[in-house]
PDB file of C-alpha atoms in Angstrom:
ATOM      1  CA  UNK A   1     -32.428  90.542 -21.846  1.00  0.00           C
ATOM      2  CA  UNK A   2     -32.487  90.215 -18.655  1.00  0.00           C
ATOM      3  CA  UNK A   3     -33.930  86.693 -18.197  1.00  0.00           C
ATOM      4  CA  UNK A   4     -30.738  84.965 -20.751  1.00  0.00           C
ATOM      5  CA  UNK A   5     -27.775  87.278 -18.769  1.00  0.00           C
ATOM      6  CA  UNK A   6     -29.860  85.537 -14.968  1.00  0.00           C
ATOM      7  CA  UNK A   7     -29.828  81.659 -16.860  1.00  0.00           C
ATOM      8  CA  UNK A   8     -26.162  82.603 -18.178  1.00  0.00           C
ATOM      9  CA  UNK A   9     -25.274  83.660 -14.265  1.00  0.00           C
ATOM     10  CA  UNK A  10     -27.235  79.964 -12.784  1.00  0.00           C
ATOM     11  CA  UNK A  11     -24.850  78.161 -15.088  1.00  0.00           C
ATOM     12  CA  UNK A  12     -21.696  79.772 -14.186  1.00  0.00           C
ATOM     13  CA  UNK A  13     -22.952  79.176 -10.400  1.00  0.00           C
ATOM     14  CA  UNK A  14     -23.970  75.797 -11.158  1.00  0.00           C
ATOM     15  CA  UNK A  15     -20.272  74.678 -12.812  1.00  0.00           C
ATOM     16  CA  UNK A  16     -18.114  76.329 -10.467  1.00  0.00           C
ATOM     17  CA  UNK A  17     -19.582  75.056  -7.309  1.00  0.00           C
ATOM     18  CA  UNK A  18     -19.068  70.883  -9.774  1.00  0.00           C
ATOM     19  CA  UNK A  19     -15.503  72.143  -9.349  1.00  0.00           C
ATOM     20  CA  UNK A  20     -15.457  73.194  -5.842  1.00  0.00           C
ATOM     21  CA  UNK A  21     -17.348  69.392  -5.591  1.00  0.00           C
ATOM     22  CA  UNK A  22     -14.339  67.665  -7.605  1.00  0.00           C
ATOM     23  CA  UNK A  23     -11.775  69.357  -6.100  1.00  0.00           C
ATOM     24  CA  UNK A  24     -13.100  68.285  -2.375  1.00  0.00           C
ATOM     25  CA  UNK A  25     -13.869  65.313  -2.770  1.00  0.00           C
ATOM     26  CA  UNK A  26     -10.575  62.784  -2.278  1.00  0.00           C
ATOM     27  CA  UNK A  27      -8.754  61.279  -4.798  1.00  0.00           C
ATOM     28  CA  UNK A  28      -8.519  57.696  -4.735  1.00  0.00           C
ATOM     29  CA  UNK A  29      -4.993  56.045  -5.137  1.00  0.00           C
ATOM     30  CA  UNK A  30      -4.330  53.415  -7.310  1.00  0.00           C
ATOM     31  CA  UNK A  31      -4.735  49.781  -6.790  1.00  0.00           C
ATOM     32  CA  UNK A  32      -2.837  46.937  -6.893  1.00  0.00           C
ATOM     33  CA  UNK A  33      -0.977  43.566  -6.164  1.00  0.00           C
ATOM     34  CA  UNK A  34       2.071  44.077  -3.279  1.00  0.00           C
ATOM     35  CA  UNK A  35       4.891  40.806  -3.887  1.00  0.00           C
ATOM     36  CA  UNK A  36       3.848  39.974  -0.392  1.00  0.00           C
ATOM     37  CA  UNK A  37       1.005  39.491  -1.729  1.00  0.00           C
ATOM     38  CA  UNK A  38       1.571  37.504  -4.595  1.00  0.00           C
ATOM     39  CA  UNK A  39       4.292  35.411  -3.039  1.00  0.00           C
ATOM     40  CA  UNK A  40       1.977  34.317  -0.824  1.00  0.00           C
ATOM     41  CA  UNK A  41       0.124  33.111  -3.936  1.00  0.00           C
ATOM     42  CA  UNK A  42       2.902  31.581  -5.664  1.00  0.00           C
ATOM     43  CA  UNK A  43       3.298  29.337  -1.782  1.00  0.00           C
ATOM     44  CA  UNK A  44      -0.222  28.871  -2.105  1.00  0.00           C
ATOM     45  CA  UNK A  45      -0.702  27.428  -5.581  1.00  0.00           C
ATOM     46  CA  UNK A  46       2.701  25.456  -5.508  1.00  0.00           C
ATOM     47  CA  UNK A  47       1.769  23.475  -2.177  1.00  0.00           C
ATOM     48  CA  UNK A  48      -1.517  22.373  -3.975  1.00  0.00           C
ATOM     49  CA  UNK A  49       0.407  21.093  -6.655  1.00  0.00           C
ATOM     50  CA  UNK A  50       2.755  19.166  -5.120  1.00  0.00           C
ATOM     51  CA  UNK A  51      -0.537  17.444  -2.770  1.00  0.00           C
ATOM     52  CA  UNK A  52      -1.175  17.048  -6.626  1.00  0.00           C
ATOM     53  CA  UNK A  53       1.903  15.430  -7.861  1.00  0.00           C
ATOM     54  CA  UNK A  54       1.992  13.584  -4.792  1.00  0.00           C
ATOM     55  CA  UNK A  55      -1.238  11.568  -4.995  1.00  0.00           C
ATOM     56  CA  UNK A  56      -0.107  10.783  -8.579  1.00  0.00           C
ATOM     57  CA  UNK A  57       3.229   9.133  -7.615  1.00  0.00           C
ATOM     58  CA  UNK A  58       1.074   7.550  -4.849  1.00  0.00           C
ATOM     59  CA  UNK A  59      -1.265   5.612  -7.310  1.00  0.00           C
ATOM     60  CA  UNK A  60       1.363   5.034  -9.681  1.00  0.00           C
ATOM     61  CA  UNK A  61       3.253   3.367  -6.888  1.00  0.00           C
ATOM     62  CA  UNK A  62       0.112   1.577  -5.968  1.00  0.00           C
ATOM     63  CA  UNK A  63      -0.093   0.029  -9.826  1.00  0.00           C
ATOM     64  CA  UNK A  64       3.236  -1.286 -10.532  1.00  0.00           C
ATOM     65  CA  UNK A  65       2.788  -2.559  -6.707  1.00  0.00           C
ATOM     66  CA  UNK A  66      -0.563  -4.689  -7.753  1.00  0.00           C
ATOM     67  CA  UNK A  67       0.888  -8.205  -8.930  1.00  0.00           C
ATOM     68  CA  UNK A  68       3.116  -8.779  -6.083  1.00  0.00           C
ATOM     69  CA  UNK A  69       0.551  -7.040  -3.812  1.00  0.00           C
ATOM     70  CA  UNK A  70      -2.440  -9.718  -4.925  1.00  0.00           C
ATOM     71  CA  UNK A  71       0.788 -12.975  -4.341  1.00  0.00           C
ATOM     72  CA  UNK A  72       1.586 -11.683  -1.168  1.00  0.00           C
ATOM     73  CA  UNK A  73      -2.269 -11.998   0.189  1.00  0.00           C
ATOM     74  CA  UNK A  74      -2.374 -15.328  -1.247  1.00  0.00           C
ATOM     75  CA  UNK A  75       0.141 -16.470  -0.337  1.00  0.00           C
ATOM     76  CA  UNK A  76      -0.992 -15.208   3.161  1.00  0.00           C
ATOM     77  CA  UNK A  77      -4.464 -17.380   3.027  1.00  0.00           C
ATOM     78  CA  UNK A  78      -2.592 -20.569   1.255  1.00  0.00           C
ATOM     79  CA  UNK A  79      -0.502 -21.240   4.689  1.00  0.00           C
ATOM     80  CA  UNK A  80      -3.277 -20.718   6.854  1.00  0.00           C
ATOM     81  CA  UNK A  81      -5.113 -22.960   5.428  1.00  0.00           C
ATOM     82  CA  UNK A  82      -2.592 -25.439   4.579  1.00  0.00           C
ATOM     83  CA  UNK A  83      -2.248 -25.567   9.335  1.00  0.00           C
ATOM     84  CA  UNK A  84      -5.936 -25.679   9.156  1.00  0.00           C
ATOM     85  CA  UNK A  85      -6.176 -28.629   6.835  1.00  0.00           C
ATOM     86  CA  UNK A  86      -3.259 -30.369   8.671  1.00  0.00           C
ATOM     87  CA  UNK A  87      -5.815 -30.059  12.142  1.00  0.00           C
ATOM     88  CA  UNK A  88      -8.543 -31.157  10.191  1.00  0.00           C
ATOM     89  CA  UNK A  89      -7.016 -33.992   8.812  1.00  0.00           C
ATOM     90  CA  UNK A  90      -5.106 -34.972  11.737  1.00  0.00           C
ATOM     91  CA  UNK A  91      -1.587 -34.741   9.221  1.00  0.00           C
ATOM     92  CA  UNK A  92       0.506 -33.491  12.758  1.00  0.00           C
ATOM     93  CA  UNK A  93      -0.257 -33.856  16.647  1.00  0.00           C
ATOM     94  CA  UNK A  94      -1.493 -30.710  17.475  1.00  0.00           C
ATOM     95  CA  UNK A  95       1.451 -30.255  19.852  1.00  0.00           C
ATOM     96  CA  UNK A  96       4.000 -30.061  16.782  1.00  0.00           C
ATOM     97  CA  UNK A  97       1.713 -26.872  16.048  1.00  0.00           C
ATOM     98  CA  UNK A  98       4.705 -24.308  16.563  1.00  0.00           C
ATOM     99  CA  UNK A  99       7.471 -23.356  15.986  1.00  0.00           C
ATOM    100  CA  UNK A 100      11.174 -24.579  16.469  1.00  0.00           C
ATOM    101  CA  UNK A 101      12.134 -22.837  19.166  1.00  0.00           C
ATOM    102  CA  UNK A 102       8.791 -23.974  20.838  1.00  0.00           C
ATOM    103  CA  UNK A 103       9.441 -28.004  20.181  1.00  0.00           C
ATOM    104  CA  UNK A 104       7.299 -27.488  16.948  1.00  0.00           C
ATOM    105  CA  UNK A 105       7.314 -27.561  13.220  1.00  0.00           C
ATOM    106  CA  UNK A 106       7.672 -24.203  11.818  1.00  0.00           C
ATOM    107  CA  UNK A 107      10.602 -22.647  10.802  1.00  0.00           C
ATOM    108  CA  UNK A 108      11.216 -19.308  13.193  1.00  0.00           C
ATOM    109  CA  UNK A 109      12.128 -15.953  11.404  1.00  0.00           C
ATOM    110  CA  UNK A 110      10.805 -15.222   7.690  1.00  0.00           C
ATOM    111  CA  UNK A 111      11.683 -17.430   4.767  1.00  0.00           C
ATOM    112  CA  UNK A 112      11.908 -18.680   1.383  1.00  0.00           C
ATOM    113  CA  UNK A 113       8.550 -19.779  -0.100  1.00  0.00           C
ATOM    114  CA  UNK A 114       9.906 -22.708  -1.309  1.00  0.00           C
ATOM    115  CA  UNK A 115       6.956 -25.902  -1.641  1.00  0.00           C
ATOM    116  CA  UNK A 116       5.990 -27.842   1.022  1.00  0.00           C
ATOM    117  CA  UNK A 117       7.725 -30.840   1.260  1.00  0.00           C
ATOM    118  CA  UNK A 118       6.323 -34.522   3.042  1.00  0.00           C
ATOM    119  CA  UNK A 119       4.110 -33.348   5.146  1.00  0.00           C
ATOM    120  CA  UNK A 120       2.343 -31.532   3.727  1.00  0.00           C
ATOM    121  CA  UNK A 121       3.256 -28.019   5.062  1.00  0.00           C
ATOM    122  CA  UNK A 122       5.277 -24.853   3.998  1.00  0.00           C
ATOM    123  CA  UNK A 123       7.472 -22.989   6.516  1.00  0.00           C
ATOM    124  CA  UNK A 124       8.859 -26.668   7.664  1.00  0.00           C
ATOM    125  CA  UNK A 125      11.906 -27.865   7.722  1.00  0.00           C
ATOM    126  CA  UNK A 126      11.469 -30.135   4.911  1.00  0.00           C
ATOM    127  CA  UNK A 127      10.196 -28.213   1.763  1.00  0.00           C
ATOM    128  CA  UNK A 128      11.348 -28.740  -0.883  1.00  0.00           C
ATOM    129  CA  UNK A 129      12.700 -26.650  -4.094  1.00  0.00           C
ATOM    130  CA  UNK A 130       9.833 -25.690  -6.366  1.00  0.00           C
ATOM    131  CA  UNK A 131       9.526 -26.737 -10.203  1.00  0.00           C
ATOM    132  CA  UNK A 132       8.125 -24.883 -12.983  1.00  0.00           C
ATOM    133  CA  UNK A 133       5.029 -27.402 -14.818  1.00  0.00           C
ATOM    134  CA  UNK A 134       8.185 -28.295 -17.550  1.00  0.00           C
ATOM    135  CA  UNK A 135      10.154 -30.675 -14.349  1.00  0.00           C
ATOM    136  CA  UNK A 136      12.532 -27.489 -14.228  1.00  0.00           C
ATOM    137  CA  UNK A 137      14.163 -26.350 -10.809  1.00  0.00           C
ATOM    138  CA  UNK A 138      12.551 -22.551 -10.432  1.00  0.00           C
ATOM    139  CA  UNK A 139      15.650 -20.029 -10.105  1.00  0.00           C
ATOM    140  CA  UNK A 140      16.720 -18.361  -6.970  1.00  0.00           C
ATOM    141  CA  UNK A 141      17.665 -21.647  -4.902  1.00  0.00           C
ATOM    142  CA  UNK A 142      14.172 -23.262  -5.369  1.00  0.00           C
ATOM    143  CA  UNK A 143      11.598 -20.465  -4.535  1.00  0.00           C
ATOM    144  CA  UNK A 144       8.759 -20.549  -5.986  1.00  0.00           C
ATOM    145  CA  UNK A 145       8.146 -19.321  -9.464  1.00  0.00           C
ATOM    146  CA  UNK A 146       4.865 -18.796 -11.463  1.00  0.00           C
ATOM    147  CA  UNK A 147       4.714 -19.305 -15.377  1.00  0.00           C
ATOM    148  CA  UNK A 148       3.199 -15.762 -17.267  1.00  0.00           C
ATOM    149  CA  UNK A 149       2.140 -15.181 -20.439  1.00  0.00           C
ATOM    150  CA  UNK A 150       4.735 -13.269 -22.795  1.00  0.00           C
ATOM    151  CA  UNK A 151       4.241 -10.816 -25.393  1.00  0.00           C
ATOM    152  CA  UNK A 152       1.333 -12.296 -27.355  1.00  0.00           C
ATOM    153  CA  UNK A 153      -0.265 -12.524 -24.480  1.00  0.00           C
ATOM    154  CA  UNK A 154      -1.200 -16.325 -24.516  1.00  0.00           C
ATOM    155  CA  UNK A 155       0.423 -18.902 -21.357  1.00  0.00           C
ATOM    156  CA  UNK A 156       1.310 -21.983 -22.858  1.00  0.00           C
ATOM    157  CA  UNK A 157       3.463 -20.821 -25.427  1.00  0.00           C
ATOM    158  CA  UNK A 158       7.152 -21.019 -26.801  1.00  0.00           C
ATOM    159  CA  UNK A 159       7.743 -16.896 -25.393  1.00  0.00           C
ATOM    160  CA  UNK A 160       6.238 -17.708 -21.193  1.00  0.00           C
ATOM    161  CA  UNK A 161       8.107 -15.853 -18.744  1.00  0.00           C
ATOM    162  CA  UNK A 162       9.047 -17.123 -15.202  1.00  0.00           C
ATOM    163  CA  UNK A 163       8.520 -15.015 -12.711  1.00  0.00           C
ATOM    164  CA  UNK A 164      10.466 -15.834  -9.434  1.00  0.00           C
ATOM    165  CA  UNK A 165       9.476 -15.373  -6.520  1.00  0.00           C
ATOM    166  CA  UNK A 166      12.987 -15.279  -4.637  1.00  0.00           C
ATOM    167  CA  UNK A 167      11.657 -11.363  -3.735  1.00  0.00           C
ATOM    168  CA  UNK A 168       9.121 -12.971  -1.054  1.00  0.00           C
ATOM    169  CA  UNK A 169       9.900 -13.847   2.477  1.00  0.00           C
ATOM    170  CA  UNK A 170       7.407 -16.314   4.147  1.00  0.00           C
ATOM    171  CA  UNK A 171       7.564 -15.770   8.394  1.00  0.00           C
ATOM    172  CA  UNK A 172       5.144 -18.193  10.331  1.00  0.00           C
ATOM    173  CA  UNK A 173       4.423 -17.487  14.026  1.00  0.00           C
ATOM    174  CA  UNK A 174       2.792 -19.323  16.379  1.00  0.00           C
ATOM    175  CA  UNK A 175       2.479 -18.111  20.043  1.00  0.00           C
ATOM    176  CA  UNK A 176       0.244 -19.295  23.351  1.00  0.00           C
ATOM    177  CA  UNK A 177      -2.430 -18.307  24.098  1.00  0.00           C
ATOM    178  CA  UNK A 178      -3.333 -17.214  27.595  1.00  0.00           C
ATOM    179  CA  UNK A 179      -5.916 -18.295  30.198  1.00  0.00           C
ATOM    180  CA  UNK A 180      -8.020 -15.159  32.076  1.00  0.00           C
ATOM    181  CA  UNK A 181      -5.820 -16.289  35.017  1.00  0.00           C
ATOM    182  CA  UNK A 182      -3.032 -16.218  33.052  1.00  0.00           C
ATOM    183  CA  UNK A 183      -2.051 -20.005  32.967  1.00  0.00           C
ATOM    184  CA  UNK A 184      -1.009 -21.289  28.915  1.00  0.00           C
ATOM    185  CA  UNK A 185      -4.361 -22.381  27.391  1.00  0.00           C
ATOM    186  CA  UNK A 186      -2.936 -26.454  25.861  1.00  0.00           C
ATOM    187  CA  UNK A 187      -5.430 -26.746  23.877  1.00  0.00           C
ATOM    188  CA  UNK A 188      -5.282 -23.312  21.555  1.00  0.00           C
ATOM    189  CA  UNK A 189      -2.572 -21.077  19.711  1.00  0.00           C
ATOM    190  CA  UNK A 190      -2.271 -18.138  18.406  1.00  0.00           C
ATOM    191  CA  UNK A 191      -0.948 -17.844  14.987  1.00  0.00           C
ATOM    192  CA  UNK A 192       0.499 -15.344  12.624  1.00  0.00           C
ATOM    193  CA  UNK A 193       1.846 -15.546   9.144  1.00  0.00           C
ATOM    194  CA  UNK A 194       3.083 -12.517   7.585  1.00  0.00           C
ATOM    195  CA  UNK A 195       4.236 -12.658   3.874  1.00  0.00           C
ATOM    196  CA  UNK A 196       6.960  -9.482   2.598  1.00  0.00           C
ATOM    197  CA  UNK A 197       8.442  -8.909  -0.955  1.00  0.00           C
ATOM    198  CA  UNK A 198      11.643  -5.883  -2.259  1.00  0.00           C
ATOM    199  CA  UNK A 199      10.730  -4.764  -5.301  1.00  0.00           C
ATOM    200  CA  UNK A 200      13.882  -1.949  -7.119  1.00  0.00           C
ATOM    201  CA  UNK A 201      12.072   1.524  -6.777  1.00  0.00           C
ATOM    202  CA  UNK A 202       9.559   0.745  -4.009  1.00  0.00           C
ATOM    203  CA  UNK A 203       9.578  -0.005  -0.194  1.00  0.00           C
ATOM    204  CA  UNK A 204       8.881  -2.809   0.955  1.00  0.00           C
ATOM    205  CA  UNK A 205       5.902  -4.477   2.086  1.00  0.00           C
ATOM    206  CA  UNK A 206       4.270  -6.556   3.784  1.00  0.00           C
ATOM    207  CA  UNK A 207       0.462  -8.873   4.616  1.00  0.00           C
ATOM    208  CA  UNK A 208      -0.013 -10.720   7.025  1.00  0.00           C
ATOM    209  CA  UNK A 209      -2.853 -13.020   8.831  1.00  0.00           C
ATOM    210  CA  UNK A 210      -3.202 -13.910  12.549  1.00  0.00           C
ATOM    211  CA  UNK A 211      -5.779 -16.649  13.752  1.00  0.00           C
ATOM    212  CA  UNK A 212      -6.554 -19.037  16.304  1.00  0.00           C
ATOM    213  CA  UNK A 213      -6.227 -22.676  15.953  1.00  0.00           C
ATOM    214  CA  UNK A 214      -7.598 -25.029  18.497  1.00  0.00           C
ATOM    215  CA  UNK A 215      -7.133 -29.116  19.100  1.00  0.00           C
ATOM    216  CA  UNK A 216     -10.902 -29.519  18.890  1.00  0.00           C
ATOM    217  CA  UNK A 217     -12.089 -29.501  14.957  1.00  0.00           C
TER     218      UNK A 217
END
């Protein structure tokens, strides 16, 4: 009997000690996100989404102007090559490789992309209106035009469409080259050719090429 009483007393003491221990423990307050933390998270997510949207917009605009970019680059190279070819073939004297304002043959400022005239060079005063393969004058004042496949995807059929390059301009700038002494080098000129174009809904774009041409070849 004494043993049983001792066991109950021990159990009671243990229970009371556990209760006192539990009371002595600090109760941790309920935690959660504050309004400021939520607002910061929203701002961070918004910035990330805007960056993704901007990258999509850039990719779409690049796709929309891919064809025009290719044409602009090609027209820059064509003009540059024609000048070197004219020099090599001695079509024109080297002194004529200059802008009109400097006594040369290349018209100053942006010019429409017309076809080469009798001198075989584009960007000069004798440029002529371009024509289609059928012999008709290109639209937009005779600016160069291209015939592209129509809805059937086949070139040379009745549904072909004509793409005008009237929204393109070409600038040929010829400047003298100076020697180390500061004197003009009469046997070398610097050429800069820029082709620019505009397209609805997109900013104007341009492509340039620079080169040096000498009197010798």
